[in-house]
Amino acid sequence: MSSHALTWTLLHRRSARAFFLAQSTRHVRSVAVAAELARAVAALAGLAAWAGVGLLLVG
């Protein structure tokens, strides 16, 4: 049991450290923002496509 507690303490300390430098985290944030923006554009394009299908079916 004591070896498990020791391992858990080491893992917990390791997870508390920062894995990135500040510059790379800014890059990751900008990539995440770009991905969300692309997802929003794709959702709007899909909505416009379904609206077009609806208009074709009605008209």
PDB file of C-alpha atoms in Angstrom:
ATOM      1  CA  MET A   1       0.000   0.000   0.000  1.00  0.00           C
ATOM      2  CA  SER A   2       2.780   2.444   0.803  1.00  0.00           C
ATOM      3  CA  SER A   3       4.325   2.062  -2.664  1.00  0.00           C
ATOM      4  CA  HIS A   4       0.954   2.916  -4.212  1.00  0.00           C
ATOM      5  CA  ALA A   5       0.700   6.059  -2.079  1.00  0.00           C
ATOM      6  CA  LEU A   6       4.219   7.070  -3.073  1.00  0.00           C
ATOM      7  CA  THR A   7       3.459   6.562  -6.771  1.00  0.00           C
ATOM      8  CA  TRP A   8       0.228   8.563  -6.488  1.00  0.00           C
ATOM      9  CA  THR A   9       2.112  11.456  -4.875  1.00  0.00           C
ATOM     10  CA  LEU A  10       4.701  11.477  -7.647  1.00  0.00           C
ATOM     11  CA  LEU A  11       2.025  11.399 -10.351  1.00  0.00           C
ATOM     12  CA  HIS A  12       0.086  14.184  -8.690  1.00  0.00           C
ATOM     13  CA  ARG A  13       3.160  16.403  -8.470  1.00  0.00           C
ATOM     14  CA  ARG A  14       4.027  15.695 -12.086  1.00  0.00           C
ATOM     15  CA  SER A  15       0.551  16.626 -13.317  1.00  0.00           C
ATOM     16  CA  ALA A  16       0.679  19.966 -11.517  1.00  0.00           C
ATOM     17  CA  ARG A  17       3.617  21.178 -13.620  1.00  0.00           C
ATOM     18  CA  ALA A  18       3.155  23.245 -16.736  1.00  0.00           C
ATOM     19  CA  PHE A  19       3.985  21.278 -19.868  1.00  0.00           C
ATOM     20  CA  PHE A  20       4.237  24.304 -22.175  1.00  0.00           C
ATOM     21  CA  LEU A  21       5.965  27.609 -22.306  1.00  0.00           C
ATOM     22  CA  ALA A  22       3.791  30.720 -22.440  1.00  0.00           C
ATOM     23  CA  GLN A  23       4.508  31.254 -26.145  1.00  0.00           C
ATOM     24  CA  SER A  24       3.398  27.776 -27.135  1.00  0.00           C
ATOM     25  CA  THR A  25       0.206  28.036 -25.065  1.00  0.00           C
ATOM     26  CA  ARG A  26      -0.716  31.173 -26.975  1.00  0.00           C
ATOM     27  CA  HIS A  27      -0.191  29.208 -30.183  1.00  0.00           C
ATOM     28  CA  VAL A  28      -2.388  26.373 -28.910  1.00  0.00           C
ATOM     29  CA  ARG A  29      -5.110  28.867 -27.972  1.00  0.00           C
ATOM     30  CA  SER A  30      -5.049  30.430 -31.431  1.00  0.00           C
ATOM     31  CA  VAL A  31      -5.275  26.975 -33.018  1.00  0.00           C
ATOM     32  CA  ALA A  32      -8.235  26.145 -30.765  1.00  0.00           C
ATOM     33  CA  VAL A  33      -9.950  29.421 -31.685  1.00  0.00           C
ATOM     34  CA  ALA A  34      -9.360  28.736 -35.383  1.00  0.00           C
ATOM     35  CA  ALA A  35     -10.825  25.238 -34.998  1.00  0.00           C
ATOM     36  CA  GLU A  36     -13.922  26.602 -33.258  1.00  0.00           C
ATOM     37  CA  LEU A  37     -14.322  29.255 -35.943  1.00  0.00           C
ATOM     38  CA  ALA A  38     -14.068  26.611 -38.675  1.00  0.00           C
ATOM     39  CA  ARG A  39     -16.635  24.482 -36.831  1.00  0.00           C
ATOM     40  CA  ALA A  40     -19.023  27.448 -36.632  1.00  0.00           C
ATOM     41  CA  VAL A  41     -18.598  28.199 -40.347  1.00  0.00           C
ATOM     42  CA  ALA A  42     -19.271  24.548 -41.192  1.00  0.00           C
ATOM     43  CA  ALA A  43     -22.398  24.570 -39.012  1.00  0.00           C
ATOM     44  CA  LEU A  44     -23.702  27.711 -40.712  1.00  0.00           C
ATOM     45  CA  ALA A  45     -22.983  26.231 -44.146  1.00  0.00           C
ATOM     46  CA  GLY A  46     -24.901  23.101 -43.175  1.00  0.00           C
ATOM     47  CA  LEU A  47     -27.797  25.173 -41.933  1.00  0.00           C
ATOM     48  CA  ALA A  48     -27.843  27.160 -45.184  1.00  0.00           C
ATOM     49  CA  ALA A  49     -27.770  23.924 -47.188  1.00  0.00           C
ATOM     50  CA  TRP A  50     -30.740  22.502 -45.255  1.00  0.00           C
ATOM     51  CA  ALA A  51     -32.603  25.784 -45.712  1.00  0.00           C
ATOM     52  CA  GLY A  52     -31.960  25.505 -49.456  1.00  0.00           C
ATOM     53  CA  VAL A  53     -33.279  21.949 -49.487  1.00  0.00           C
ATOM     54  CA  GLY A  54     -36.358  23.111 -47.597  1.00  0.00           C
ATOM     55  CA  LEU A  55     -36.970  25.917 -50.085  1.00  0.00           C
ATOM     56  CA  LEU A  56     -36.615  23.508 -53.002  1.00  0.00           C
ATOM     57  CA  LEU A  57     -39.110  21.114 -51.440  1.00  0.00           C
ATOM     58  CA  VAL A  58     -41.624  23.883 -50.739  1.00  0.00           C
ATOM     59  CA  GLY A  59     -41.276  25.712 -54.040  1.00  0.00           C
TER      60      GLY A  59
END
